[in-house]
mmCIF file of C-alpha atoms in Angstrom:
data_model
loop_
_atom_site.group_PDB
_atom_site.id
_atom_site.type_symbol
_atom_site.label_atom_id
_atom_site.label_comp_id
_atom_site.label_asym_id
_atom_site.label_seq_id
_atom_site.Cartn_x
_atom_site.Cartn_y
_atom_site.Cartn_z
ATOM 1 C CA MET A 1 130.855 56.719 87.110
ATOM 2 C CA ALA A 2 134.099 55.360 85.901
ATOM 3 C CA THR A 3 134.141 51.655 85.089
ATOM 4 C CA VAL A 4 135.870 49.066 83.290
ATOM 5 C CA THR A 5 135.061 46.168 80.277
ATOM 6 C CA ILE A 6 136.898 43.540 80.822
ATOM 7 C CA GLN A 7 136.246 39.905 79.292
ATOM 8 C CA ALA A 8 134.016 37.122 80.870
ATOM 9 C CA GLY A 9 136.813 34.743 81.195
ATOM 10 C CA GLU A 10 138.772 37.215 83.134
ATOM 11 C CA ALA A 11 136.228 38.480 85.611
ATOM 12 C CA LYS A 12 135.851 34.600 86.670
ATOM 13 C CA ARG A 13 139.202 34.178 86.428
ATOM 14 C CA LEU A 14 139.366 37.010 89.331
ATOM 15 C CA VAL A 15 136.685 36.425 91.197
ATOM 16 C CA ILE A 16 138.617 32.542 91.751
ATOM 17 C CA GLN A 17 141.407 34.106 92.905
ATOM 18 C CA LYS A 18 139.621 36.426 95.182
ATOM 19 C CA LEU A 19 137.602 33.943 96.799
ATOM 20 C CA THR A 20 140.329 31.320 96.952
ATOM 21 C CA GLU A 21 143.073 33.779 98.147
ATOM 22 C CA ALA A 22 140.127 34.509 100.696
ATOM 23 C CA GLY A 23 140.037 30.269 102.225
ATOM 24 C CA LEU A 24 137.143 29.087 98.996
ATOM 25 C CA LYS A 25 138.216 25.785 97.620
ATOM 26 C CA GLU A 26 139.122 26.253 93.577
ATOM 27 C CA GLU A 27 136.009 24.044 92.421
ATOM 28 C CA SER A 28 133.142 25.907 95.136
ATOM 29 C CA ALA A 29 134.839 29.706 93.452
ATOM 30 C CA GLU A 30 134.493 28.408 90.305
ATOM 31 C CA LYS A 31 130.892 27.875 90.814
ATOM 32 C CA VAL A 32 130.242 30.926 92.745
ATOM 33 C CA ALA A 33 132.389 32.698 89.803
ATOM 34 C CA GLU A 34 130.317 31.190 87.416
ATOM 35 C CA VAL A 35 126.993 32.533 88.525
ATOM 36 C CA LEU A 36 128.347 36.065 88.825
ATOM 37 C CA VAL A 37 129.436 36.363 85.541
ATOM 38 C CA HIS A 38 126.540 34.855 84.288
ATOM 39 C CA ALA A 39 124.344 37.650 86.090
ATOM 40 C CA ASP A 40 126.900 40.401 84.903
ATOM 41 C CA LEU A 41 126.617 38.625 81.351
ATOM 42 C CA ARG A 42 123.176 39.720 81.396
ATOM 43 C CA ASN A 43 123.807 43.015 82.208
ATOM 44 C CA VAL A 44 122.221 42.201 85.727
ATOM 45 C CA ASN A 45 125.022 43.818 87.098
ATOM 46 C CA SER A 46 123.545 44.009 90.724
ATOM 47 C CA HIS A 47 124.066 40.301 90.613
ATOM 48 C CA GLY A 48 127.215 40.190 89.602
ATOM 49 C CA VAL A 49 131.015 40.588 90.643
ATOM 50 C CA LEU A 50 130.190 43.084 92.374
ATOM 51 C CA ARG A 51 129.108 40.914 95.399
ATOM 52 C CA THR A 52 132.807 39.305 95.303
ATOM 53 C CA GLU A 53 133.958 41.715 97.681
ATOM 54 C CA HIS A 54 130.826 40.709 100.340
ATOM 55 C CA TYR A 55 131.440 37.200 99.560
ATOM 56 C CA VAL A 56 135.244 38.091 100.886
ATOM 57 C CA ASN A 57 134.264 39.771 103.948
ATOM 58 C CA ARG A 58 131.829 36.677 104.980
ATOM 59 C CA ILE A 59 134.010 34.034 104.513
ATOM 60 C CA LYS A 60 136.964 36.330 106.314
ATOM 61 C CA ALA A 61 134.500 37.112 109.176
ATOM 62 C CA GLY A 62 133.057 33.006 109.413
ATOM 63 C CA GLY A 63 129.920 33.684 108.609
ATOM 64 C CA ILE A 64 130.219 30.471 105.546
ATOM 65 C CA ASN A 65 131.542 27.604 106.016
ATOM 66 C CA LEU A 66 134.361 26.867 103.726
ATOM 67 C CA ASP A 67 134.121 22.779 104.358
ATOM 68 C CA ALA A 68 130.859 22.747 103.712
ATOM 69 C CA GLN A 69 129.875 18.960 103.475
ATOM 70 C CA MET A 70 126.728 19.238 101.169
ATOM 71 C CA SER A 71 124.378 16.386 101.733
ATOM 72 C CA PHE A 72 121.020 15.364 99.565
ATOM 73 C CA GLU A 73 118.217 13.213 101.318
ATOM 74 C CA LYS A 74 115.731 11.890 98.368
ATOM 75 C CA THR A 75 111.967 12.005 100.423
ATOM 76 C CA GLY A 76 110.205 10.669 97.502
ATOM 77 C CA PRO A 77 110.072 9.615 93.882
ATOM 78 C CA VAL A 78 109.979 13.590 92.624
ATOM 79 C CA THR A 79 110.671 15.113 96.005
ATOM 80 C CA GLY A 80 114.125 15.778 98.154
ATOM 81 C CA VAL A 81 116.388 18.397 100.472
ATOM 82 C CA VAL A 82 119.551 19.224 100.033
ATOM 83 C CA ASP A 83 121.429 20.412 103.681
ATOM 84 C CA GLY A 84 123.991 23.133 102.366
ATOM 85 C CA ASP A 85 126.120 22.559 105.348
ATOM 86 C CA ASP A 86 126.146 26.986 105.205
ATOM 87 C CA GLY A 87 128.290 26.298 102.319
ATOM 88 C CA PHE A 88 128.255 28.903 99.526
ATOM 89 C CA GLY A 89 123.948 29.028 98.140
ATOM 90 C CA HIS A 90 125.250 29.296 94.514
ATOM 91 C CA VAL A 91 127.161 25.445 94.985
ATOM 92 C CA ILE A 92 124.067 24.685 97.165
ATOM 93 C CA GLY A 93 121.406 25.757 94.812
ATOM 94 C CA GLU A 94 123.425 23.791 91.744
ATOM 95 C CA GLU A 95 123.573 20.511 93.237
ATOM 96 C CA ALA A 96 119.377 20.909 94.138
ATOM 97 C CA MET A 97 118.825 21.896 90.750
ATOM 98 C CA ASN A 98 120.513 18.861 89.628
ATOM 99 C CA HIS A 99 118.499 16.584 91.024
ATOM 100 C CA ALA A 100 115.280 18.437 90.268
ATOM 101 C CA ILE A 101 115.739 17.659 86.915
ATOM 102 C CA GLU A 102 117.307 13.962 87.519
ATOM 103 C CA MET A 103 113.358 13.533 88.884
ATOM 104 C CA ALA A 104 112.297 15.038 86.797
ATOM 105 C CA ARG A 105 113.903 13.107 83.645
ATOM 106 C CA ASN A 106 113.135 10.334 85.256
ATOM 107 C CA ASN A 107 109.003 11.120 86.889
ATOM 108 C CA GLY A 108 107.868 13.516 84.885
ATOM 109 C CA VAL A 109 108.345 16.488 88.216
ATOM 110 C CA GLY A 110 111.267 17.112 90.260
ATOM 111 C CA MET A 111 111.061 19.319 93.725
ATOM 112 C CA VAL A 112 113.876 20.316 96.118
ATOM 113 C CA THR A 113 114.058 22.523 99.245
ATOM 114 C CA ALA A 114 117.833 23.202 99.908
ATOM 115 C CA PHE A 115 118.525 24.679 104.131
ATOM 116 C CA ASN A 116 121.547 26.056 105.660
ATOM 117 C CA SER A 117 122.359 27.544 102.736
ATOM 118 C CA SER A 118 123.556 31.166 102.143
ATOM 119 C CA HIS A 119 122.724 34.197 99.134
ATOM 120 C CA CYS A 120 122.575 32.125 95.691
ATOM 121 C CA GLY A 121 122.625 34.299 93.349
ATOM 122 C CA ALA A 122 120.505 35.146 90.097
ATOM 123 C CA LEU A 123 117.798 32.450 90.126
ATOM 124 C CA SER A 124 118.323 32.773 86.267
ATOM 125 C CA TYR A 125 120.880 30.565 85.934
ATOM 126 C CA PHE A 126 119.207 27.653 88.122
ATOM 127 C CA VAL A 127 115.863 27.735 85.653
ATOM 128 C CA GLN A 128 118.155 27.893 82.649
ATOM 129 C CA LYS A 129 119.864 24.781 83.443
ATOM 130 C CA ALA A 130 116.370 22.909 82.856
ATOM 131 C CA THR A 131 115.951 24.566 80.073
ATOM 132 C CA ASP A 132 119.153 23.340 78.389
ATOM 133 C CA GLU A 133 117.536 20.003 78.969
ATOM 134 C CA LYS A 134 114.263 20.796 77.350
ATOM 135 C CA LEU A 135 112.573 20.873 80.819
ATOM 136 C CA ILE A 136 110.806 23.925 82.713
ATOM 137 C CA GLY A 137 111.880 25.405 85.537
ATOM 138 C CA ILE A 138 111.142 27.162 88.966
ATOM 139 C CA ALA A 139 113.368 28.351 91.549
ATOM 140 C CA MET A 140 112.442 30.607 94.525
ATOM 141 C CA SER A 141 114.580 32.109 97.673
ATOM 142 C CA HIS A 142 114.187 34.225 100.598
ATOM 143 C CA THR A 143 116.473 36.928 101.660
ATOM 144 C CA ASP A 144 116.386 38.951 105.071
ATOM 145 C CA LYS A 145 113.514 41.776 105.462
ATOM 146 C CA ILE A 146 113.758 44.791 104.035
ATOM 147 C CA VAL A 147 110.659 45.237 101.936
ATOM 148 C CA VAL A 148 107.544 46.792 103.594
ATOM 149 C CA PRO A 149 104.252 44.109 103.571
ATOM 150 C CA PHE A 150 101.542 46.894 101.441
ATOM 151 C CA GLY A 151 100.238 49.309 104.177
ATOM 152 C CA GLY A 152 102.762 49.109 106.079
ATOM 153 C CA LYS A 153 105.301 51.537 107.903
ATOM 154 C CA THR A 154 108.992 48.776 108.866
ATOM 155 C CA SER A 155 109.789 45.725 106.699
ATOM 156 C CA PHE A 156 109.369 41.964 107.452
ATOM 157 C CA LEU A 157 109.657 40.382 104.142
ATOM 158 C CA GLY A 158 112.820 40.309 102.019
ATOM 159 C CA THR A 159 112.982 40.671 98.104
ATOM 160 C CA ASN A 160 112.140 37.304 97.435
ATOM 161 C CA PRO A 161 112.410 36.818 94.011
ATOM 162 C CA ILE A 162 111.336 34.106 92.408
ATOM 163 C CA ALA A 163 112.208 32.470 88.479
ATOM 164 C CA TYR A 164 110.791 30.068 85.806
ATOM 165 C CA GLY A 165 112.697 28.910 82.946
ATOM 166 C CA VAL A 166 110.554 27.739 79.566
ATOM 167 C CA PRO A 167 112.603 25.669 77.057
ATOM 168 C CA ALA A 168 111.089 26.518 73.461
ATOM 169 C CA LYS A 169 111.836 24.727 69.765
ATOM 170 C CA SER A 170 114.160 27.402 68.245
ATOM 171 C CA LYS A 171 113.571 30.468 69.988
ATOM 172 C CA LYS A 172 115.798 30.821 73.179
ATOM 173 C CA PRO A 173 113.938 30.273 76.125
ATOM 174 C CA PHE A 174 111.364 32.381 77.909
ATOM 175 C CA ILE A 175 113.342 33.245 81.511
ATOM 176 C CA LEU A 176 111.169 35.653 84.315
ATOM 177 C CA ASP A 177 113.763 36.259 86.827
ATOM 178 C CA MET A 178 112.257 38.532 89.453
ATOM 179 C CA ALA A 179 111.839 40.576 92.528
ATOM 180 C CA THR A 180 108.687 40.283 94.659
ATOM 181 C CA SER A 181 110.117 44.082 95.287
ATOM 182 C CA ASN A 182 109.654 46.608 93.162
ATOM 183 C CA ALA A 183 113.865 46.781 92.577
ATOM 184 C CA ALA A 184 115.779 43.896 93.919
ATOM 185 C CA LEU A 185 117.885 45.921 97.042
ATOM 186 C CA GLY A 186 121.522 45.521 94.726
ATOM 187 C CA LYS A 187 120.230 47.613 92.120
ATOM 188 C CA ILE A 188 119.883 50.073 95.847
ATOM 189 C CA LEU A 189 123.217 49.329 96.049
ATOM 190 C CA GLN A 190 124.310 49.510 92.762
ATOM 191 C CA ALA A 191 123.124 53.624 92.743
ATOM 192 C CA LYS A 192 124.704 54.650 95.896
ATOM 193 C CA GLU A 193 128.106 52.837 93.757
ATOM 194 C CA GLU A 194 126.864 54.922 90.676
ATOM 195 C CA GLY A 195 126.034 58.105 92.802
ATOM 196 C CA LYS A 196 122.544 57.793 91.002
ATOM 197 C CA GLU A 197 118.932 58.228 92.360
ATOM 198 C CA ILE A 198 116.279 55.840 91.876
ATOM 199 C CA PRO A 199 113.333 55.683 90.668
ATOM 200 C CA GLU A 200 109.896 56.491 92.938
ATOM 201 C CA GLY A 201 108.346 53.536 94.351
ATOM 202 C CA TRP A 202 111.979 51.178 94.843
ATOM 203 C CA GLY A 203 112.676 52.496 98.755
ATOM 204 C CA VAL A 204 111.208 54.362 101.574
ATOM 205 C CA ASP A 205 112.220 55.901 104.395
ATOM 206 C CA ASP A 206 111.972 54.872 108.090
ATOM 207 C CA ASN A 207 108.597 56.958 108.250
ATOM 208 C CA GLY A 208 107.410 54.583 105.243
ATOM 209 C CA ALA A 209 107.643 57.941 102.438
ATOM 210 C CA PRO A 210 108.866 56.956 99.081
ATOM 211 C CA VAL A 211 112.228 58.225 98.386
ATOM 212 C CA THR A 212 114.521 58.642 95.223
ATOM 213 C CA ASP A 213 118.012 59.076 97.284
ATOM 214 C CA PRO A 214 119.243 55.666 97.630
ATOM 215 C CA ASN A 215 121.359 57.035 100.683
ATOM 216 C CA SER A 216 117.688 57.082 102.484
ATOM 217 C CA VAL A 217 116.328 53.720 101.685
ATOM 218 C CA VAL A 218 115.533 51.990 105.092
ATOM 219 C CA SER A 219 113.323 49.275 102.915
ATOM 220 C CA LEU A 220 112.002 48.436 99.336
ATOM 221 C CA SER A 221 108.457 48.615 98.287
ATOM 222 C CA PRO A 222 107.038 45.408 97.155
ATOM 223 C CA PHE A 223 105.914 45.737 92.940
ATOM 224 C CA GLY A 224 102.245 46.227 92.092
ATOM 225 C CA GLY A 225 101.116 46.994 95.676
ATOM 226 C CA PRO A 226 99.112 43.942 97.561
ATOM 227 C CA LYS A 227 100.040 41.401 94.592
ATOM 228 C CA GLY A 228 103.827 41.573 94.839
ATOM 229 C CA TYR A 229 103.742 41.366 98.578
ATOM 230 C CA GLY A 230 100.969 38.339 98.103
ATOM 231 C CA LEU A 231 103.849 36.842 96.148
ATOM 232 C CA SER A 232 106.556 37.557 98.744
ATOM 233 C CA VAL A 233 104.617 35.913 101.559
ATOM 234 C CA ILE A 234 104.560 32.971 99.119
ATOM 235 C CA VAL A 235 107.825 32.596 98.377
ATOM 236 C CA ASP A 236 108.649 32.935 101.751
ATOM 237 C CA VAL A 237 106.135 29.679 102.384
ATOM 238 C CA PHE A 238 107.798 27.764 99.595
ATOM 239 C CA SER A 239 111.865 28.400 100.094
ATOM 240 C CA GLY A 240 111.520 29.126 103.927
ATOM 241 C CA LEU A 241 109.128 26.481 105.726
ATOM 242 C CA LEU A 242 108.217 24.345 103.423
ATOM 243 C CA ALA A 243 112.519 23.681 103.924
ATOM 244 C CA GLY A 244 112.457 23.656 107.203
ATOM 245 C CA ALA A 245 114.311 27.389 107.149
ATOM 246 C CA ALA A 246 113.628 30.603 109.275
ATOM 247 C CA PHE A 247 110.591 33.377 107.459
ATOM 248 C CA GLY A 248 110.790 37.328 107.266
ATOM 249 C CA PRO A 249 112.174 39.027 109.955
ATOM 250 C CA HIS A 250 113.888 35.961 111.516
ATOM 251 C CA ILE A 251 116.127 35.122 108.218
ATOM 252 C CA GLY A 252 120.104 35.962 108.615
ATOM 253 C CA LYS A 253 121.102 39.279 107.745
ATOM 254 C CA MET A 254 123.375 39.640 104.131
ATOM 255 C CA TYR A 255 125.212 43.022 105.032
ATOM 256 C CA ASP A 256 125.162 42.740 108.943
ATOM 257 C CA ASP A 257 126.237 39.854 111.418
ATOM 258 C CA LEU A 258 129.090 38.899 108.592
ATOM 259 C CA ASP A 259 130.043 36.081 111.529
ATOM 260 C CA LYS A 260 126.930 34.443 111.209
ATOM 261 C CA LYS A 261 125.202 31.485 109.123
ATOM 262 C CA ARG A 262 122.239 32.908 107.411
ATOM 263 C CA LYS A 263 120.347 28.944 107.056
ATOM 264 C CA LEU A 264 118.364 30.612 103.870
ATOM 265 C CA GLY A 265 116.345 28.256 101.752
ATOM 266 C CA HIS A 266 115.543 27.565 98.504
ATOM 267 C CA TYR A 267 112.813 25.522 96.243
ATOM 268 C CA PHE A 268 113.653 24.036 93.026
ATOM 269 C CA CYS A 269 111.068 22.910 91.063
ATOM 270 C CA VAL A 270 111.689 20.876 87.203
ATOM 271 C CA ILE A 271 108.541 20.129 85.447
ATOM 272 C CA ASN A 272 109.255 17.170 81.907
ATOM 273 C CA PRO A 273 106.768 18.751 79.576
ATOM 274 C CA SER A 274 106.989 15.214 77.671
ATOM 275 C CA TYR A 275 104.702 13.564 80.535
ATOM 276 C CA PHE A 276 101.994 16.576 79.876
ATOM 277 C CA THR A 277 101.492 16.634 76.214
ATOM 278 C CA ASP A 278 103.881 15.762 72.588
ATOM 279 C CA THR A 279 106.619 17.465 73.537
ATOM 280 C CA ASP A 280 107.738 19.035 69.632
ATOM 281 C CA ARG A 281 104.139 20.346 69.628
ATOM 282 C CA PHE A 282 105.358 22.165 73.127
ATOM 283 C CA LEU A 283 108.023 23.446 72.137
ATOM 284 C CA GLU A 284 106.953 24.542 69.019
ATOM 285 C CA GLN A 285 104.035 25.986 70.445
ATOM 286 C CA MET A 286 106.483 28.060 72.583
ATOM 287 C CA ASP A 287 108.375 29.324 69.690
ATOM 288 C CA ARG A 288 104.867 30.522 68.417
ATOM 289 C CA MET A 289 103.543 32.010 71.649
ATOM 290 C CA ILE A 290 106.912 33.657 71.393
ATOM 291 C CA GLU A 291 107.042 35.161 68.270
ATOM 292 C CA GLU A 292 103.379 36.364 67.902
ATOM 293 C CA LEU A 293 104.129 38.613 71.438
ATOM 294 C CA GLN A 294 107.466 40.056 69.193
ATOM 295 C CA GLN A 295 105.208 40.978 66.381
ATOM 296 C CA VAL A 296 102.315 42.791 68.540
ATOM 297 C CA GLU A 297 102.277 46.428 67.979
ATOM 298 C CA SER A 298 104.058 48.195 70.061
ATOM 299 C CA ALA A 299 102.366 51.231 72.115
ATOM 300 C CA PRO A 300 104.113 55.119 71.733
ATOM 301 C CA GLY A 301 107.575 55.287 73.524
ATOM 302 C CA PHE A 302 108.283 51.675 72.869
ATOM 303 C CA ASP A 303 110.756 50.315 70.120
ATOM 304 C CA ARG A 304 109.029 46.559 69.863
ATOM 305 C CA VAL A 305 107.896 43.962 72.401
ATOM 306 C CA TYR A 306 109.945 41.922 74.290
ATOM 307 C CA VAL A 307 109.179 38.496 76.021
ATOM 308 C CA PRO A 308 110.923 38.299 79.686
ATOM 309 C CA GLY A 309 114.244 37.650 79.443
ATOM 310 C CA GLU A 310 115.157 38.753 75.650
ATOM 311 C CA ILE A 311 116.484 41.759 76.465
ATOM 312 C CA GLU A 312 119.442 40.111 79.340
ATOM 313 C CA GLN A 313 119.987 37.439 76.140
ATOM 314 C CA ILE A 314 120.599 40.190 74.005
ATOM 315 C CA ASN A 315 123.080 41.736 76.240
ATOM 316 C CA GLU A 316 124.982 38.419 77.327
ATOM 317 C CA GLU A 317 125.483 37.825 73.211
ATOM 318 C CA LYS A 318 126.936 41.107 73.109
ATOM 319 C CA ASN A 319 129.088 41.526 76.333
ATOM 320 C CA ILE A 320 130.170 37.654 75.451
ATOM 321 C CA LYS A 321 131.802 39.472 72.597
ATOM 322 C CA GLU A 322 132.586 42.733 73.838
ATOM 323 C CA GLY A 323 133.111 42.095 77.408
ATOM 324 C CA ILE A 324 131.336 43.226 81.164
ATOM 325 C CA THR A 325 131.297 46.756 82.084
ATOM 326 C CA ILE A 326 131.583 47.227 86.004
ATOM 327 C CA ALA A 327 132.047 49.809 88.278
ATOM 328 C CA SER A 328 136.357 50.368 88.856
ATOM 329 C CA THR A 329 136.211 50.338 92.385
ATOM 330 C CA VAL A 330 134.893 46.394 92.076
ATOM 331 C CA TYR A 331 137.743 46.276 89.257
ATOM 332 C CA GLU A 332 140.123 47.459 91.402
ATOM 333 C CA PHE A 333 139.092 45.520 94.904
ATOM 334 C CA LEU A 334 139.302 42.317 92.113
ATOM 335 C CA THR A 335 143.009 43.647 91.001
ATOM 336 C CA LYS A 336 144.070 44.635 94.511
ATOM 337 C CA GLN A 337 147.141 41.999 95.599
ATOM 338 C CA VAL A 338 146.794 40.394 99.008
ATOM 339 C CA GLY A 339 148.074 42.801 101.649
ATOM 340 C CA LYS A 340 148.058 45.657 99.440
#
């Protein structure tokens, strides 16, 4: 597959340009672009600027409210809800996480749900905002059905990602961001784009049989069998039911019905360690845990042990200097002039 490498700042500029050309306000376009480039810097290209064309198509079809008026209601000392008014999930997610951070600073914990939202991008972006403040962050979001329940033939659940971010003192934060399926749908789409096969276990055909051709994938598989299936249901409860949003097969589709608002829900939680233990000791212990994990003797076939999020952080450091690599087709879309 042909690729193009460009600096992160240039990628962000191109995404902003495409989104504003489609009618999105520049401030919102900047936030969407920031979240997308965050993913590409970490080599999570399935959630990066690849998504821009889809967002533009949804805007043009009327599936995103370009004049969304978000509102926040504080429902208790440590709880609140954000009504996203069918705008971009990236913007809505940051609003919710910022409120959760503020409540955690003042009261030890902050929990905020968001509803009337849309796809919000990589959850690692939001939990990292908490770790930047030396707070623990948790984020969940449901998606439309594409994953079979364990033992099932047809899809019922979404990829339903969950993310945790834990700060450390001198080490980089522990960032776990994962789909509850064996692979995110974006990785299947990326494999299609690149003309590559996928590992067995990522997806199944219409008979529920595993396939390696991404073009034959009808549904995805939960990771770890019944364990991933169970976690996926939990994510739907927290980001769907708790947010007053839909669940499973009742969630608005991402790649179909582009003219319809998706009405997604998200869940964000922030925890202030100082309300539970000595903060310095907590952060020092996180440093120690990370260091001791990294020093575990590696198994055959592995160079060393990495902690969750570490490889992505290494990628980010490299790509900030060298640029992000995207498919040529994605670059062509980003640079194509309006009307041509």
